[in-house]
């Protein structure tokens, strides 16, 4: 009996049963990984819904999840340095799939730009197909569905913004996360309240605050936004001092929990675009 138990335990370990096969660093990538793999391949996001890449620190439970994964998907060693460190320390570099080779400011939040999204899911599909030996035609069907979904999301958002003249599409956001979205959809991010995408909770200096206030007036900015779940205090004050309507909450950093609006990539994108469009139209 003891021997049988031991054999079963070894088999369990060898097959990797009970372990998550594809671990993604955050919910947006996990959504794509799940869409691109057959349902038999288990998947999980390391950072759960509500958590952000910025300031994340690896926990012992997360370490176990990483160690047990067959493949780990991240954006870029600049956005997830802890993953690059883990891969190096454990000689797992070959098992990490990086989706976004360009770490410039414009592309730090590359998942918000439909062209970048399509590029990333195409690369991801190729890497996952190779990793799990999924038949090519099966992978192609899954990829095509996802590419179509991205195109139709982009079209819906363009329609939402259509009525707003380009000269009025001016917005101030809390941290530098909207550039790649703005570039694609023709919005203008006039300023960000904080400079760094790492220290999200830091307040701007008094000098920066008055510079932003001046920009609101000289550029005729129409909307101030803050990151949902983070403090809205500075944004509220700016809107008040700039004689604008109250700031809007945007949530581009993660997907909502299942069942809530914003729980998929298209629904997250459209939810935020609708908030922006409504605020710009006021
Ligand atoms: Zn961000």
Short mmCIF file of C-alpha atoms and ligand atoms in Angstrom, two decimals:
data_model
loop_
_atom_site.label_atom_id
_atom_site.label_comp_id
_atom_site.label_asym_id
_atom_site.label_seq_id
_atom_site.Cartn_x
_atom_site.Cartn_y
_atom_site.Cartn_z
CA UNK A 1 0.00 0.00 0.00
CA UNK A 2 2.83 2.33 0.97
CA UNK A 3 4.60 1.53 -2.28
CA UNK A 4 1.43 2.22 -4.30
CA UNK A 5 1.07 5.58 -2.59
CA UNK A 6 4.65 6.44 -3.41
CA UNK A 7 4.20 5.47 -7.06
CA UNK A 8 1.04 7.54 -7.28
CA UNK A 9 2.77 10.50 -5.66
CA UNK A 10 5.65 10.26 -8.13
CA UNK A 11 3.26 9.97 -11.06
CA UNK A 12 1.34 13.00 -9.79
CA UNK A 13 4.53 15.02 -9.56
CA UNK A 14 5.80 13.88 -12.96
CA UNK A 15 2.59 14.63 -14.76
CA UNK A 16 2.38 17.97 -13.04
CA UNK A 17 -1.22 17.18 -12.11
CA UNK A 18 -2.81 19.77 -9.90
CA UNK A 19 -0.33 22.39 -11.06
CA UNK A 20 -1.25 25.41 -13.11
CA UNK A 21 0.38 25.00 -16.51
CA UNK A 22 0.24 28.58 -17.75
CA UNK A 23 0.83 31.36 -15.25
CA UNK A 24 0.48 34.95 -16.45
CA UNK A 25 1.71 37.96 -14.53
CA UNK A 26 -1.63 39.79 -14.60
CA UNK A 27 -5.27 39.37 -15.58
CA UNK A 28 -5.16 40.81 -19.11
CA UNK A 29 -2.50 38.34 -20.24
CA UNK A 30 -4.27 35.50 -18.41
CA UNK A 31 -7.44 36.30 -20.39
CA UNK A 32 -5.55 35.99 -23.68
CA UNK A 33 -3.69 32.83 -22.58
CA UNK A 34 -7.01 31.19 -21.70
CA UNK A 35 -8.52 32.20 -25.06
CA UNK A 36 -5.55 30.82 -26.99
CA UNK A 37 -5.24 27.39 -25.34
CA UNK A 38 -7.52 24.33 -25.27
CA UNK A 39 -9.61 24.11 -22.07
CA UNK A 40 -7.51 21.16 -20.81
CA UNK A 41 -4.60 23.53 -20.16
CA UNK A 42 -4.99 25.19 -16.76
CA UNK A 43 -4.17 28.87 -16.37
CA UNK A 44 -3.95 31.49 -13.66
CA UNK A 45 -3.02 35.11 -13.16
CA UNK A 46 -0.32 35.67 -10.57
CA UNK A 47 -1.58 39.16 -9.66
CA UNK A 48 -5.33 38.84 -9.08
CA UNK A 49 -8.02 41.22 -10.28
CA UNK A 50 -7.67 44.54 -8.48
CA UNK A 51 -3.88 44.26 -8.21
CA UNK A 52 -1.46 46.16 -10.43
CA UNK A 53 1.89 45.34 -11.96
CA UNK A 54 3.42 48.46 -10.42
CA UNK A 55 4.83 47.85 -7.00
CA UNK A 56 4.01 44.13 -7.00
CA UNK A 57 6.15 41.94 -4.76
CA UNK A 58 6.43 38.19 -5.06
CA UNK A 59 4.95 36.16 -2.15
CA UNK A 60 5.82 32.57 -1.09
CA UNK A 61 2.48 31.33 -2.53
CA UNK A 62 3.23 33.08 -5.83
CA UNK A 63 6.66 31.52 -5.86
CA UNK A 64 5.13 28.04 -5.58
CA UNK A 65 2.77 28.86 -8.44
CA UNK A 66 5.69 30.04 -10.60
CA UNK A 67 7.83 27.03 -9.75
CA UNK A 68 5.05 24.64 -10.75
CA UNK A 69 4.18 26.36 -14.03
CA UNK A 70 5.22 24.95 -17.40
CA UNK A 71 5.16 28.41 -19.00
CA UNK A 72 5.07 31.88 -17.47
CA UNK A 73 3.91 34.86 -19.53
CA UNK A 74 4.93 38.44 -18.78
CA UNK A 75 5.01 41.75 -20.63
CA UNK A 76 8.58 42.91 -20.34
CA UNK A 77 11.55 42.57 -17.97
CA UNK A 78 11.16 46.33 -17.31
CA UNK A 79 7.56 46.02 -16.09
CA UNK A 80 8.08 42.68 -14.29
CA UNK A 81 11.73 42.74 -13.13
CA UNK A 82 10.90 40.20 -10.39
CA UNK A 83 9.94 37.66 -13.07
CA UNK A 84 13.21 38.18 -14.93
CA UNK A 85 15.05 37.68 -11.59
CA UNK A 86 13.08 34.52 -10.81
CA UNK A 87 13.77 33.06 -14.28
CA UNK A 88 17.47 33.77 -13.98
CA UNK A 89 17.83 32.41 -10.46
CA UNK A 90 15.96 29.20 -11.38
CA UNK A 91 17.41 28.74 -14.88
CA UNK A 92 13.89 29.04 -16.32
CA UNK A 93 14.54 31.77 -18.93
CA UNK A 94 13.43 29.42 -21.71
CA UNK A 95 10.04 28.93 -20.02
CA UNK A 96 9.17 32.62 -19.83
CA UNK A 97 7.30 34.19 -22.74
CA UNK A 98 7.76 37.98 -22.94
CA UNK A 99 5.02 39.66 -25.00
CA UNK A 100 6.28 43.19 -25.34
CA UNK A 101 9.88 43.74 -26.36
CA UNK A 102 9.58 47.55 -26.34
CA UNK A 103 9.81 48.97 -22.80
CA UNK A 104 9.57 52.66 -23.84
CA UNK A 105 7.10 54.81 -21.95
CA UNK A 106 4.67 54.77 -24.87
CA UNK A 107 4.44 51.00 -24.77
CA UNK A 108 4.56 50.22 -21.06
CA UNK A 109 0.79 49.71 -21.15
CA UNK A 110 0.84 48.15 -24.63
CA UNK A 111 -2.32 46.08 -24.00
CA UNK A 112 -4.38 49.26 -24.40
CA UNK A 113 -3.48 49.64 -28.09
CA UNK A 114 -5.39 47.25 -30.41
CA UNK A 115 -2.47 47.00 -32.88
CA UNK A 116 -0.12 46.05 -30.05
CA UNK A 117 -2.73 43.68 -28.64
CA UNK A 118 -2.97 41.88 -31.99
CA UNK A 119 0.80 41.66 -32.28
CA UNK A 120 1.08 40.28 -28.75
CA UNK A 121 -1.66 37.64 -29.08
CA UNK A 122 -0.21 36.45 -32.39
CA UNK A 123 3.22 35.98 -30.80
CA UNK A 124 1.63 34.36 -27.76
CA UNK A 125 -0.36 31.94 -29.88
CA UNK A 126 2.81 30.81 -31.64
CA UNK A 127 4.71 30.33 -28.38
CA UNK A 128 1.88 28.44 -26.65
CA UNK A 129 1.23 26.20 -29.65
CA UNK A 130 4.89 25.19 -29.63
CA UNK A 131 4.95 24.72 -25.85
CA UNK A 132 1.92 22.43 -25.66
CA UNK A 133 1.97 20.77 -29.08
CA UNK A 134 -1.55 21.98 -29.90
CA UNK A 135 -2.51 21.07 -33.50
CA UNK A 136 -1.87 24.07 -35.79
CA UNK A 137 -5.41 24.25 -37.15
CA UNK A 138 -6.89 24.27 -33.65
CA UNK A 139 -4.56 27.11 -32.58
CA UNK A 140 -5.32 29.06 -35.74
CA UNK A 141 -9.07 28.97 -35.07
CA UNK A 142 -8.56 30.25 -31.51
CA UNK A 143 -6.19 32.99 -32.68
CA UNK A 144 -8.51 34.14 -35.49
CA UNK A 145 -11.41 34.46 -33.05
CA UNK A 146 -9.29 36.56 -30.73
CA UNK A 147 -8.00 38.81 -33.54
CA UNK A 148 -11.58 39.37 -34.68
CA UNK A 149 -12.59 40.24 -31.12
CA UNK A 150 -9.83 42.86 -30.90
CA UNK A 151 -10.84 44.41 -34.24
CA UNK A 152 -14.50 44.62 -33.29
CA UNK A 153 -13.61 46.15 -29.89
CA UNK A 154 -11.51 48.82 -31.61
CA UNK A 155 -14.40 49.58 -33.97
CA UNK A 156 -16.88 49.91 -31.08
CA UNK A 157 -14.56 52.35 -29.29
CA UNK A 158 -14.00 54.44 -32.44
CA UNK A 159 -17.77 54.69 -32.81
CA UNK A 160 -18.12 55.81 -29.18
CA UNK A 161 -15.58 58.61 -29.74
CA UNK A 162 -16.69 59.55 -33.27
CA UNK A 163 -18.85 62.53 -32.33
CA UNK A 164 -16.08 64.26 -30.34
CA UNK A 165 -13.98 66.74 -32.36
CA UNK A 166 -10.27 65.99 -32.20
CA UNK A 167 -9.54 69.40 -30.64
CA UNK A 168 -11.72 68.48 -27.65
CA UNK A 169 -10.20 65.10 -26.90
CA UNK A 170 -7.96 66.38 -24.13
CA UNK A 171 -7.54 64.51 -20.90
CA UNK A 172 -5.36 64.49 -17.78
CA UNK A 173 -4.67 61.11 -16.21
CA UNK A 174 -3.19 60.09 -12.89
CA UNK A 175 -0.16 58.02 -13.93
CA UNK A 176 1.35 57.60 -17.41
CA UNK A 177 -0.78 54.67 -18.57
CA UNK A 178 -2.96 56.04 -21.34
CA UNK A 179 -0.38 56.90 -24.03
CA UNK A 180 -0.76 53.77 -26.15
CA UNK A 181 -4.58 53.98 -25.96
CA UNK A 182 -4.51 57.69 -26.78
CA UNK A 183 -2.17 57.15 -29.72
CA UNK A 184 -4.48 54.63 -31.34
CA UNK A 185 -7.80 56.35 -30.66
CA UNK A 186 -6.70 59.95 -31.25
CA UNK A 187 -6.89 61.30 -27.71
CA UNK A 188 -4.44 63.79 -26.25
CA UNK A 189 -2.98 63.18 -22.80
CA UNK A 190 -2.10 66.77 -21.88
CA UNK A 191 -0.42 65.86 -18.59
CA UNK A 192 -0.15 63.13 -15.98
CA UNK A 193 -0.55 64.00 -12.31
CA UNK A 194 2.37 61.79 -11.31
CA UNK A 195 5.39 61.29 -13.56
CA UNK A 196 6.35 57.81 -12.58
CA UNK A 197 4.37 54.71 -13.47
CA UNK A 198 6.07 52.95 -10.55
CA UNK A 199 5.24 55.17 -7.58
CA UNK A 200 1.52 55.50 -8.11
CA UNK A 201 0.65 56.77 -4.71
CA UNK A 202 3.08 59.70 -4.70
CA UNK A 203 1.56 63.19 -4.72
CA UNK A 204 2.76 65.83 -7.21
CA UNK A 205 4.81 68.76 -5.94
CA UNK A 206 3.10 72.11 -5.51
CA UNK A 207 4.95 73.40 -8.57
CA UNK A 208 3.77 70.50 -10.71
CA UNK A 209 0.22 70.94 -9.44
CA UNK A 210 0.13 74.57 -10.57
CA UNK A 211 1.73 73.67 -13.92
CA UNK A 212 -1.05 71.12 -14.53
CA UNK A 213 -3.68 73.65 -13.49
CA UNK A 214 -2.26 76.14 -16.01
CA UNK A 215 -2.37 73.46 -18.73
CA UNK A 216 -6.02 72.69 -17.95
CA UNK A 217 -6.87 76.32 -18.67
CA UNK A 218 -4.51 77.06 -21.58
CA UNK A 219 -5.20 73.76 -23.39
CA UNK A 220 -8.92 73.73 -22.56
CA UNK A 221 -8.68 70.25 -21.04
CA UNK A 222 -12.13 68.76 -20.53
CA UNK A 223 -11.56 65.71 -18.37
CA UNK A 224 -9.44 64.75 -15.37
CA UNK A 225 -9.20 61.05 -14.61
CA UNK A 226 -7.82 58.99 -11.74
CA UNK A 227 -7.10 55.29 -11.34
CA UNK A 228 -10.03 53.38 -9.89
CA UNK A 229 -9.13 51.96 -6.50
CA UNK A 230 -6.47 54.62 -5.91
CA UNK A 231 -6.90 57.95 -4.16
CA UNK A 232 -8.90 60.51 -6.15
CA UNK A 233 -8.00 63.41 -3.84
CA UNK A 234 -5.59 65.27 -6.16
CA UNK A 235 -7.80 64.69 -9.21
CA UNK A 236 -10.83 66.03 -7.30
CA UNK A 237 -8.90 69.13 -6.29
CA UNK A 238 -7.60 69.71 -9.83
CA UNK A 239 -11.08 69.42 -11.31
CA UNK A 240 -12.41 71.82 -8.70
CA UNK A 241 -9.61 74.39 -9.19
CA UNK A 242 -9.78 73.97 -12.97
CA UNK A 243 -13.57 74.48 -12.94
CA UNK A 244 -14.22 71.10 -14.53
CA UNK A 245 -16.83 68.43 -13.71
CA UNK A 246 -15.73 65.87 -11.06
CA UNK A 247 -12.96 63.52 -12.22
CA UNK A 248 -13.78 60.14 -13.76
CA UNK A 249 -12.46 56.76 -12.59
CA UNK A 250 -10.60 54.66 -15.16
CA UNK A 251 -9.58 51.06 -14.70
CA UNK A 252 -7.14 50.02 -17.39
CA UNK A 253 -4.65 48.14 -15.18
CA UNK A 254 -6.50 44.84 -14.69
CA UNK A 255 -9.69 42.98 -15.57
CA UNK A 256 -12.61 42.92 -13.13
CA UNK A 257 -13.57 39.69 -11.32
CA UNK A 258 -15.68 37.26 -13.43
CA UNK A 259 -19.29 38.36 -13.79
CA UNK A 260 -18.57 42.06 -13.35
CA UNK A 261 -18.49 44.51 -16.27
CA UNK A 262 -14.87 44.80 -17.39
CA UNK A 263 -14.08 41.12 -16.76
CA UNK A 264 -12.76 40.54 -20.33
CA UNK A 265 -10.36 42.56 -22.46
CA UNK A 266 -13.13 43.92 -24.77
CA UNK A 267 -15.45 44.73 -21.89
CA UNK A 268 -12.65 46.48 -19.93
CA UNK A 269 -11.65 48.54 -22.98
CA UNK A 270 -15.23 49.51 -23.88
CA UNK A 271 -16.20 50.33 -20.28
CA UNK A 272 -13.31 52.81 -19.98
CA UNK A 273 -13.84 54.25 -23.46
CA UNK A 274 -17.49 54.86 -22.66
CA UNK A 275 -16.56 56.73 -19.47
CA UNK A 276 -14.06 58.86 -21.43
CA UNK A 277 -16.49 59.53 -24.29
CA UNK A 278 -19.33 60.51 -21.93
CA UNK A 279 -17.08 62.87 -19.97
CA UNK A 280 -15.65 64.47 -23.13
CA UNK A 281 -19.14 65.09 -24.48
CA UNK A 282 -20.28 67.04 -21.43
ZN1 LIG B 1 -0.08 51.41 -15.05
#
